[in-house]
Coordinates of C-alpha atoms and ligand atoms in Angstrom, one line a residue:
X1 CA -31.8 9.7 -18.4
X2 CA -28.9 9.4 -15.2
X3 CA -25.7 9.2 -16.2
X4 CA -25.2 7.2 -13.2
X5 CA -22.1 6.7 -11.4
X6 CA -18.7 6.7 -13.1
X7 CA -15.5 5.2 -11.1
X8 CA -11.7 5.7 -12.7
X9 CA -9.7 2.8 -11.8
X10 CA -9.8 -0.7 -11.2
X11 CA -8.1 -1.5 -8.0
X12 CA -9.0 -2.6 -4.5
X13 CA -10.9 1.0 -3.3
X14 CA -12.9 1.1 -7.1
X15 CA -13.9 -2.5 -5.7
X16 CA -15.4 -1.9 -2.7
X17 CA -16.8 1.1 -3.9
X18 CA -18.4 -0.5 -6.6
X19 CA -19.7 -3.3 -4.2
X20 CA -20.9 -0.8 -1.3
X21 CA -22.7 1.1 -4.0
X22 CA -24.8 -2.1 -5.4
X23 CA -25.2 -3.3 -1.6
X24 CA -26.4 0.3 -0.8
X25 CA -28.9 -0.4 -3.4
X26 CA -27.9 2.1 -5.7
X27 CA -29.8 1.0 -9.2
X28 CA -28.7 3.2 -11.8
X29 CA -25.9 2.6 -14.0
X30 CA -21.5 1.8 -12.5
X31 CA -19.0 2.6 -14.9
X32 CA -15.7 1.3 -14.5
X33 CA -12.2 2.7 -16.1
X34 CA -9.4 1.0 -15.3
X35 CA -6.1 0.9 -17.5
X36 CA -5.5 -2.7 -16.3
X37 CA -7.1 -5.7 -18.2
X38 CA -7.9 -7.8 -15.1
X39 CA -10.9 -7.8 -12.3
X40 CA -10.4 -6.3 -8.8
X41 CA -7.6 -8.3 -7.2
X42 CA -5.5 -8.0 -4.7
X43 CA -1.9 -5.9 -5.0
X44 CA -0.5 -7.2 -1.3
X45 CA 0.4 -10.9 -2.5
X46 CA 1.8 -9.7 -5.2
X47 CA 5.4 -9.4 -3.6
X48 CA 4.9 -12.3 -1.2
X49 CA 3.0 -15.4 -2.0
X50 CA 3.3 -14.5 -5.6
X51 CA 6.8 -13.9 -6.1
X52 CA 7.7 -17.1 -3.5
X53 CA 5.6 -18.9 -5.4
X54 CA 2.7 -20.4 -3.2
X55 CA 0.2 -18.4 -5.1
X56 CA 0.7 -18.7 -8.8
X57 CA -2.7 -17.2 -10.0
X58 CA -4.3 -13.5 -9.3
X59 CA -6.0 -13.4 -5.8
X60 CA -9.5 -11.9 -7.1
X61 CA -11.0 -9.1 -4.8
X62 CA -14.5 -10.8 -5.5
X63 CA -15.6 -14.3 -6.8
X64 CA -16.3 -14.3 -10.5
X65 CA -19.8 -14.3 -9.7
X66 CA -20.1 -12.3 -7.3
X67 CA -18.3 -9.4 -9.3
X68 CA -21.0 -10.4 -12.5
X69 CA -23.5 -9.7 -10.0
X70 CA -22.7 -5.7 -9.8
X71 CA -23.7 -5.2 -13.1
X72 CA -21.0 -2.9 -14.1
X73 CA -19.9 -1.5 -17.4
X74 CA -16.3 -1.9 -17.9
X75 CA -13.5 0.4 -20.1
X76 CA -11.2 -1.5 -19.9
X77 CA -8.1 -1.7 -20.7
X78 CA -8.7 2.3 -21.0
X79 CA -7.4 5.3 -19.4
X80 CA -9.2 8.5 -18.3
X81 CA -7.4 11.2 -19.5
X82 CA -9.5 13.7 -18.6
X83 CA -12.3 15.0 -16.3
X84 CA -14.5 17.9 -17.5
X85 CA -16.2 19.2 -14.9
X86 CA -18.3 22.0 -16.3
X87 CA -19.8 18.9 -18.5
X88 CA -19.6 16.3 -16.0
X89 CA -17.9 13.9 -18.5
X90 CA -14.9 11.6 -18.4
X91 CA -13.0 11.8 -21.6
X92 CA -11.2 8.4 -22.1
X93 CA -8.1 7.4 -24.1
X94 CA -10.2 6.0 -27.0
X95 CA -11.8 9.0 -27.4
X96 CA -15.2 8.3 -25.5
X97 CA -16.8 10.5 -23.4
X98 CA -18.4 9.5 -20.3
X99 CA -21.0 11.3 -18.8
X100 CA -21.3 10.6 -14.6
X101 CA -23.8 12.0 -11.7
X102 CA -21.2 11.3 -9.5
X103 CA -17.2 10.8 -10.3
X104 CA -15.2 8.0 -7.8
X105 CA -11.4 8.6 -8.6
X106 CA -9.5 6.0 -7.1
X107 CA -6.4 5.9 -9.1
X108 CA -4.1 4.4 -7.0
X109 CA -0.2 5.3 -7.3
X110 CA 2.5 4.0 -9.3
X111 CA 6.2 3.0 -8.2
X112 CA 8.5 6.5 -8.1
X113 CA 11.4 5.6 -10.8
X114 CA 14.9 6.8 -11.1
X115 CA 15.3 8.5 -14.9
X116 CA 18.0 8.5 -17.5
X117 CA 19.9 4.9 -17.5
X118 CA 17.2 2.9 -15.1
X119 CA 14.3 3.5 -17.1
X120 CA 13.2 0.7 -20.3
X121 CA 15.9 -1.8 -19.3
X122 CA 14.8 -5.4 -19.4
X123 CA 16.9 -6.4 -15.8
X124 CA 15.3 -3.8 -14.0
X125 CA 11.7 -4.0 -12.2
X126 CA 9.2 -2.3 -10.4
X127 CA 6.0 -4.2 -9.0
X128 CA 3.0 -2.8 -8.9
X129 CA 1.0 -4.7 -11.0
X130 CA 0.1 -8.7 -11.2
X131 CA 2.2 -7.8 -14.9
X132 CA 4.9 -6.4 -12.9
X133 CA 4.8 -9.8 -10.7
X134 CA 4.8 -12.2 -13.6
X135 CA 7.6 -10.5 -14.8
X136 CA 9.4 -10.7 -11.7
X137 CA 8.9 -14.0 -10.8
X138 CA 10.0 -14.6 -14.5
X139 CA 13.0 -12.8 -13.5
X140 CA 13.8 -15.1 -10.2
X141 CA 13.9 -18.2 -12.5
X142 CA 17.2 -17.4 -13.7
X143 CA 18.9 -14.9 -11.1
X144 CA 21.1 -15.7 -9.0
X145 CA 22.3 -12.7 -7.4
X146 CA 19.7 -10.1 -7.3
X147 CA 19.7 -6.3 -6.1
X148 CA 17.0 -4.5 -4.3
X149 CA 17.7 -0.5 -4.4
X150 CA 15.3 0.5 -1.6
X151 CA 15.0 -0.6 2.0
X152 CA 11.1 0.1 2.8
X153 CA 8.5 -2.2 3.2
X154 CA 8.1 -3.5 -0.3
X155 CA 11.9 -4.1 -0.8
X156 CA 11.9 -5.7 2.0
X157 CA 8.9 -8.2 1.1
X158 CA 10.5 -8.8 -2.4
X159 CA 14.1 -9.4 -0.5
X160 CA 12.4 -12.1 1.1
X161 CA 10.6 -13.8 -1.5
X162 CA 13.4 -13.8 -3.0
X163 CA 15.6 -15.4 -0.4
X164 CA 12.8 -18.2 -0.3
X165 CA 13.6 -18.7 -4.2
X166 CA 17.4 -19.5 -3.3
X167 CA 18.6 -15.6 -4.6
X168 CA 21.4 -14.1 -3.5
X169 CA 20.3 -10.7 -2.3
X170 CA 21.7 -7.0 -1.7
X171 CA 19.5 -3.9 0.0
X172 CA 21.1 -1.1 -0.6
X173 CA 19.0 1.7 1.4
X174 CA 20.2 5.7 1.4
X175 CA 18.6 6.3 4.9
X176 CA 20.8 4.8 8.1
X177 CA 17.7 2.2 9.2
X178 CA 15.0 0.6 7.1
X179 CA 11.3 1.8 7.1
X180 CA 12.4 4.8 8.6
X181 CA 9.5 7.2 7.9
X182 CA 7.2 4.5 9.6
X183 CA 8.8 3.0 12.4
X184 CA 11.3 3.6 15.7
X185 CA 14.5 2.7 14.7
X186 CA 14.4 -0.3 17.4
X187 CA 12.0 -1.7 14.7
X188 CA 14.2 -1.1 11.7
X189 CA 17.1 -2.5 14.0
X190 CA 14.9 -5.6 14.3
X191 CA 14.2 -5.6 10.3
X192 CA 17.6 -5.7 10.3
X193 CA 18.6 -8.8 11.9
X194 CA 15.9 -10.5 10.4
X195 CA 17.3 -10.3 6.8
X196 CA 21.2 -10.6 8.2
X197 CA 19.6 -14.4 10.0
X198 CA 18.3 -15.1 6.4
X199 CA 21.4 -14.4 4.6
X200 CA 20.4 -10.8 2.8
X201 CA 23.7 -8.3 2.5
X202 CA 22.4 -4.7 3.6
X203 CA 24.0 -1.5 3.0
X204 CA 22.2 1.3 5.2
X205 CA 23.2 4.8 4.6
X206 CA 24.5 4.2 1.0
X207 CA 24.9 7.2 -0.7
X208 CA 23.9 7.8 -4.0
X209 CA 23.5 4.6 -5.8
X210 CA 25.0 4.4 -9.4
X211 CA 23.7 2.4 -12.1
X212 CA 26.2 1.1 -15.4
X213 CA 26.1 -1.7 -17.0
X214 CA 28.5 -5.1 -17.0
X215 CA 28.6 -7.2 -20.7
X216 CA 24.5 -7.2 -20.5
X217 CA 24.3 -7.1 -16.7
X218 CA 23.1 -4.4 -14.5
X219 CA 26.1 -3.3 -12.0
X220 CA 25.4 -1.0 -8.8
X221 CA 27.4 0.9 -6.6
X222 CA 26.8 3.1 -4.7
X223 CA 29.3 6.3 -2.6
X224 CA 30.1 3.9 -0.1
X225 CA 30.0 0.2 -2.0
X226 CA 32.0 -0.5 -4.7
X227 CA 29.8 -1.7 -7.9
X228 CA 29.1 -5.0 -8.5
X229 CA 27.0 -7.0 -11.1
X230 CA 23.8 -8.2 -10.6
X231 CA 21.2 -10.7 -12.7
X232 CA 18.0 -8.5 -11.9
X233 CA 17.5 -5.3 -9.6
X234 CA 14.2 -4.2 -8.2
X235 CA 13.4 -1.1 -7.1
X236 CA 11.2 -0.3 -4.3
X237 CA 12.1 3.5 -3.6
X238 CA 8.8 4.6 -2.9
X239 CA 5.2 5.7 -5.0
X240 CA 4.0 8.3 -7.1
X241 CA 0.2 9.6 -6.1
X242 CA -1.5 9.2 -9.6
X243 CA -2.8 12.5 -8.7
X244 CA -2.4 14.1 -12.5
X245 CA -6.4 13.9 -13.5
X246 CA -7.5 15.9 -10.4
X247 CA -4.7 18.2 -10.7
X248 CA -5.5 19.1 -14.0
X249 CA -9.0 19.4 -13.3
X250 CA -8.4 21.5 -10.9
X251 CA -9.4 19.5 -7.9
X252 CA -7.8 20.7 -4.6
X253 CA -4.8 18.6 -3.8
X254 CA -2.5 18.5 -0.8
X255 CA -0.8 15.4 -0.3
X256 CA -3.3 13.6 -2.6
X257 CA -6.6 14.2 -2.8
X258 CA -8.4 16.7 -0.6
X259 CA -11.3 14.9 1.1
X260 CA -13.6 15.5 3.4
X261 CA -14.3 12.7 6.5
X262 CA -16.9 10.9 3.6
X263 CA -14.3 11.1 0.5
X264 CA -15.6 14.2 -1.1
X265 CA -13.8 16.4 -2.6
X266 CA -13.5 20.1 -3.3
X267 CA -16.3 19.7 -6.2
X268 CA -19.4 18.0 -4.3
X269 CA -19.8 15.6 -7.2
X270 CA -16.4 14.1 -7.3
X271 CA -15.2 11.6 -4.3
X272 CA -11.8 9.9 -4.4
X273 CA -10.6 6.9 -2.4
X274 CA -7.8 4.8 -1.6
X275 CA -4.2 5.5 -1.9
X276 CA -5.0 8.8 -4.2
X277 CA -7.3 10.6 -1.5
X278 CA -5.4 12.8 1.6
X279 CA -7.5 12.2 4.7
X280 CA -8.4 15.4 6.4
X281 CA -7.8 13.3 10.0
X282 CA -4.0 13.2 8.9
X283 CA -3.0 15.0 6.4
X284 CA -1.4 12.4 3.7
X285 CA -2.2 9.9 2.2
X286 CA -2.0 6.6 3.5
X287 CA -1.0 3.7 0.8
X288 CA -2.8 0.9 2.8
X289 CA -4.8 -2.2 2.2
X290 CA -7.5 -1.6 4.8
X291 CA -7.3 2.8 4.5
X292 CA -8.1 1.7 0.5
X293 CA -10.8 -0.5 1.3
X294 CA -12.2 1.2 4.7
X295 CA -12.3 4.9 3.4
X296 CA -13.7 3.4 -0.3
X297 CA -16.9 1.7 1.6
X298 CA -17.7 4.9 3.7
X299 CA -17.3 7.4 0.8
X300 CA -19.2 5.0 -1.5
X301 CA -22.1 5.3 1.4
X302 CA -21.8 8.9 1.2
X303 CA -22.4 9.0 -2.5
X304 CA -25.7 7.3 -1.6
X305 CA -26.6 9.6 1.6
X306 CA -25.1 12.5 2.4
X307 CA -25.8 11.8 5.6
X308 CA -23.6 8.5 5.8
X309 CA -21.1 8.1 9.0
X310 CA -17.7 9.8 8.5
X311 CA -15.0 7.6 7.3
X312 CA -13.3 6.9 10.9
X313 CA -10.3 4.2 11.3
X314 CA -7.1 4.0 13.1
X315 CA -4.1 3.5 10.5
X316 CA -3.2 -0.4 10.1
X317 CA -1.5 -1.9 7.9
X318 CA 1.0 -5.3 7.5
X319 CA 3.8 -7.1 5.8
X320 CA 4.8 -10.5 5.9
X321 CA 8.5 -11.1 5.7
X322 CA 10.0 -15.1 6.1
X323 CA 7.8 -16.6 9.1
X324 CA 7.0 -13.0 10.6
X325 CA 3.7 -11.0 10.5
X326 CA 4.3 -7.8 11.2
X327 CA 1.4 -5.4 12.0
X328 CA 1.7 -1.7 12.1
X329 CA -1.0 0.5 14.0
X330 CA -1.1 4.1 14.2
X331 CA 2.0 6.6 13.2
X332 CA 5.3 7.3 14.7
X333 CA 5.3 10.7 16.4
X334 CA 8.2 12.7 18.0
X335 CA 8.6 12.9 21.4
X336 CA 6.9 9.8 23.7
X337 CA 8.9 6.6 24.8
X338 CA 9.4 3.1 23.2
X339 CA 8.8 0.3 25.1
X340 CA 10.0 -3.0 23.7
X341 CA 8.4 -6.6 25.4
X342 CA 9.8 -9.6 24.1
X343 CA 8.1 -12.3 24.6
X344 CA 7.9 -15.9 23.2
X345 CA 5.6 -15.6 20.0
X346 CA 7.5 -12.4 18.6
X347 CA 8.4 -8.6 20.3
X348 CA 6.3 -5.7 20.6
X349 CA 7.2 -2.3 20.5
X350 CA 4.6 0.2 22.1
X351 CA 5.4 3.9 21.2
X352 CA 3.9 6.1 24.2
X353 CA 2.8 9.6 24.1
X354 CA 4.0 11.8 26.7
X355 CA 0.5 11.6 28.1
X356 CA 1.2 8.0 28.5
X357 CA -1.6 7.0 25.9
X358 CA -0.5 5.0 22.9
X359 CA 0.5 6.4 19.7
X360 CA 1.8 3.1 18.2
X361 CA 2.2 -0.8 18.2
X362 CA 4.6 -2.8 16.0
X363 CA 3.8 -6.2 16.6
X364 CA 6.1 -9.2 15.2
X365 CA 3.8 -12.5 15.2
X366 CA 1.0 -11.2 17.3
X367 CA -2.1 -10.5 16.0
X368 CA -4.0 -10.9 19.6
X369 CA -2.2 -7.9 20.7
X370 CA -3.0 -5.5 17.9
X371 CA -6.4 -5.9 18.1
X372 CA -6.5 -5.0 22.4
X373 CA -4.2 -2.2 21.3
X374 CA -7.1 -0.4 18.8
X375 CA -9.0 -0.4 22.1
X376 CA -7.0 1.6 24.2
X377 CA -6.3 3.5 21.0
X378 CA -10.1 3.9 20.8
X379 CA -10.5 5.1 24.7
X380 CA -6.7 7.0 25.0
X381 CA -6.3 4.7 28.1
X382 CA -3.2 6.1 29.9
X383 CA -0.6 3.0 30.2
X384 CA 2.6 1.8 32.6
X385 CA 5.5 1.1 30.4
X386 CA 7.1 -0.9 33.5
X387 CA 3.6 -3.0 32.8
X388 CA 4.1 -3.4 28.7
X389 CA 7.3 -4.1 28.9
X390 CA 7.1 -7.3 31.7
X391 CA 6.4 -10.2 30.0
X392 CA 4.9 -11.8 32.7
X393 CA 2.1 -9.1 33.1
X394 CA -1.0 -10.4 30.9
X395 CA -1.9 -7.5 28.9
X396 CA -5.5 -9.2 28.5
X397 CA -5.8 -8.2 32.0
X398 CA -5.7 -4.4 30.2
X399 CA -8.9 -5.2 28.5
Ligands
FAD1 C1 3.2 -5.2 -4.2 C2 2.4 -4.5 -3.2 C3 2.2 -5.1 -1.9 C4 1.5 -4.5 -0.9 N1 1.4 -5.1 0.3 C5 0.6 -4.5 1.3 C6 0.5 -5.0 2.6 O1 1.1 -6.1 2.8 N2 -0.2 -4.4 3.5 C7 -0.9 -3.2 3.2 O2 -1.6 -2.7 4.1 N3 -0.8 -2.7 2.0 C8 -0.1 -3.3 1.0 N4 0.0 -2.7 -0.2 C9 -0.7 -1.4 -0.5 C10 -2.2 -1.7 -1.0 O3 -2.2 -2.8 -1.9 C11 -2.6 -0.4 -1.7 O4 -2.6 0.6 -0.7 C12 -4.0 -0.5 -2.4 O5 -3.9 -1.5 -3.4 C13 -4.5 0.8 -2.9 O6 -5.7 0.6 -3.6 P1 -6.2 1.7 -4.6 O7 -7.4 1.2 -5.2 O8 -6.1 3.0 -4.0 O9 -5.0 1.8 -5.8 P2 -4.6 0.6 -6.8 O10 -4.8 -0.7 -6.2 O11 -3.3 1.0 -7.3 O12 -5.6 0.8 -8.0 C14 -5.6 1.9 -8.8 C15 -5.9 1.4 -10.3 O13 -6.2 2.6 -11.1 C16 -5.6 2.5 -12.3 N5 -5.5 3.8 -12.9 C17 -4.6 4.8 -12.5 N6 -4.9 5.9 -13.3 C18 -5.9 5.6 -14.2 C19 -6.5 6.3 -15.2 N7 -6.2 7.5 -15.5 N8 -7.5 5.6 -15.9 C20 -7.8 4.3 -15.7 N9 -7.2 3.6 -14.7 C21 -6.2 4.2 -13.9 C22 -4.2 1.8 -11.9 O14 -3.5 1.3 -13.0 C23 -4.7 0.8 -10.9 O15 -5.1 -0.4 -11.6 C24 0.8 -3.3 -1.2 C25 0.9 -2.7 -2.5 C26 1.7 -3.3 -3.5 C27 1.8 -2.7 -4.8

């Protein structure tokens, strides 16, 4: 009898997987292991509409129904602690094993933690989790000055939400701008003012930031701020790749997950997708709504033909902060200009290549623009920065 198709973890790439497989028409039996309790659902409202409060429920991936109708068999809540290949089994915290055909990881990644003093202390989060969220937005009901140790794009989101709640907030970031490893500093410069206009204290280039406690409240400093009390902190210093299962099963990993352009890895009968997997195209992983649901649905279509199209996708990915949308395609790379238009809906930035092609678009509040900019992504149309940066030039007329 098939063993079918086995997938470890329950987040938004194990979704679509899971979906592309049964829409694929793949028959045989989907297992499912995921060490959360819920269905798929969305992480990225977590630290938006969640913790401001608009959305006070889980934002399912799928419709009740329409998750029934994949007739999958869950483990849940269960971990997979190990994979044994030469058996092609899962063996899972209760014991179980799990035979599989085929093996989906897609085990997402988990919040990186300081040790010793900030670990198992009731004032201080991490959000990863809709459990990590309730507990947070717990947390906002009775804080009044809260502190945010990390000045990327989550600490950011979760410095806004809680500005819309009435909280005092601090950022306290080691590196001299925000998001550096993903923007131009004009960007970060912009982050910047945006939190100074809605009230947030900052402190860029920190130093090492020191926890200690003050009669039952968490107190920060840091080598350049002198420590102060706070009701909550959260701390949004980055993820861990949950990389341990393919590691130990000796799984080539680099950066995550070594995959090829359709998710597979170094054993041809284990995939992995989402934030776990290292794309070949560049080299890291990239912890993204649309890279966890784009590259799951192509590898899931590989696992049915091995023929399928290469996973193939420009990186994208977005944050909502106050009343700006901000929308992020393709990487920062050395060398190349920035060219900043400012314009009445929100500014662009367009990062050019020293071949005058575009390397990447930060867009505040303009979606429209984004979407031309994948095109002459697509093509590697050469561009005028005198053009980009005159608001009066339509860049339609660029389509
Ligand atoms: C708060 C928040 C806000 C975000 N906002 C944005 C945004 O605005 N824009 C954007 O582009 N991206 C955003 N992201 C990133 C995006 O949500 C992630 O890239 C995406 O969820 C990754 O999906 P995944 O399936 O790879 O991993 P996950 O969604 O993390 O799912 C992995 C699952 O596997 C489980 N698991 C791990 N190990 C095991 C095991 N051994 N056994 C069983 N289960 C296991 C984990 O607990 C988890 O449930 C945000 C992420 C967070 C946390």
């Amino acid at each position: 009898m098939s063993s079918g198709i086995v997938i470890i973890g329950g987040g938004q790439a194990a979704g679509w997987a899971a979906k592309t497989l049964r829409e694929g028409g793949y028959d045989r039996p989907i297992s499912v292991v995921a060490d959360e309790p819920w269905d798929f659902y969305e992480r990225p409202p977590l630290s938006k509409s969640v913790l401001s409060g608009s959305a006070p429920s889980l934002t399912r991936l799928f419709s009740e129904e329409a998750q029934a109708a994949l007739d999958l068999t869950w483990y849940r809540p269960l971990r997979a602690e190990q994979i044994m290949r030469s058996q092609q089994c899962v063996m899972l915290s209760n014991g179980q094993r799990l035979p599989y055909d085929q093996l989906l990881i897609a085990t997402g990644s988990r919040p990186r933690l300081p040790g010793g003093a900030w670990q198992h202390q009731p004032r201080i989060h991490a959000l990863r989790s809709w459990d990590d969220a309730l507990a947070l937005r717990a947390a906002f009901a009775d804080c009044r000055r809260l502190a945010v140790v990390g000045g990327g794009w989550i600490g950011l989101e979760i410095a806004a939400s809680a500005r819309q709640n009435g909280i005092a907030v601090t950022v306290f970031e080691r590196q001299p701008a925000l998001c550096q490893r993903s923007v131009d500093p004009a960007v970060s410069a912009a982050l910047l003012a945006l939190h100074q206009q809605h009230g947030v204290e900052l402190h860029l280039d920190c130093g090492d930031i020191q926890l200690s406690q003050q009669q039952a409240l968490p107190q920060i400093g840091s080598t350049h701020t002198a420590a102060q009390p706070f009701d909550h902190v959260v701390v949004g210093i980055g993820i861990e790749l949950n990389l341990e299962l393919a590691q130990q099963a000796g799984l080539a990993v680099s950066n995550g997950i070594v995959v090829d352009e359709q998710g597979r890895t170094s054993d041809p009968a284990i995939f992995a997708a989402g934030d776990v997997a290292c794309h070949p195209q560049w080299g890291f992983s990239l912890q993204s709504w649309a890279f966890a649901q784009n590259q799951a649905i192509a590898t899931a279509q590989a696992m049915l033909d091995s023929q399928a199209a290469p996973y193939q996708d420009l990186p994208w990915l977005w944050s909502d902060q106050y009343d700006v949308n901000i929308q992020i395609l393709g990487l920062p790379a050395a060398g190349g200009t920035t060219v900043m238009r400012t314009q009445p809906g929100g500014p662009l930035w367009f990062r050019l290549g020293e071949d005058r092609c575009l390397q990447q678009l930060v867009a505040f509040n303009d979606a429209r623009s984004i979407k031309l900019a994948k095109r002459w992504m697509a093509s590697r149309r050469p561009l005028d920065a005198a053009q980009l940066a005159d608001p009066h030039f339509s860049l339609m007329s660029l389509r």
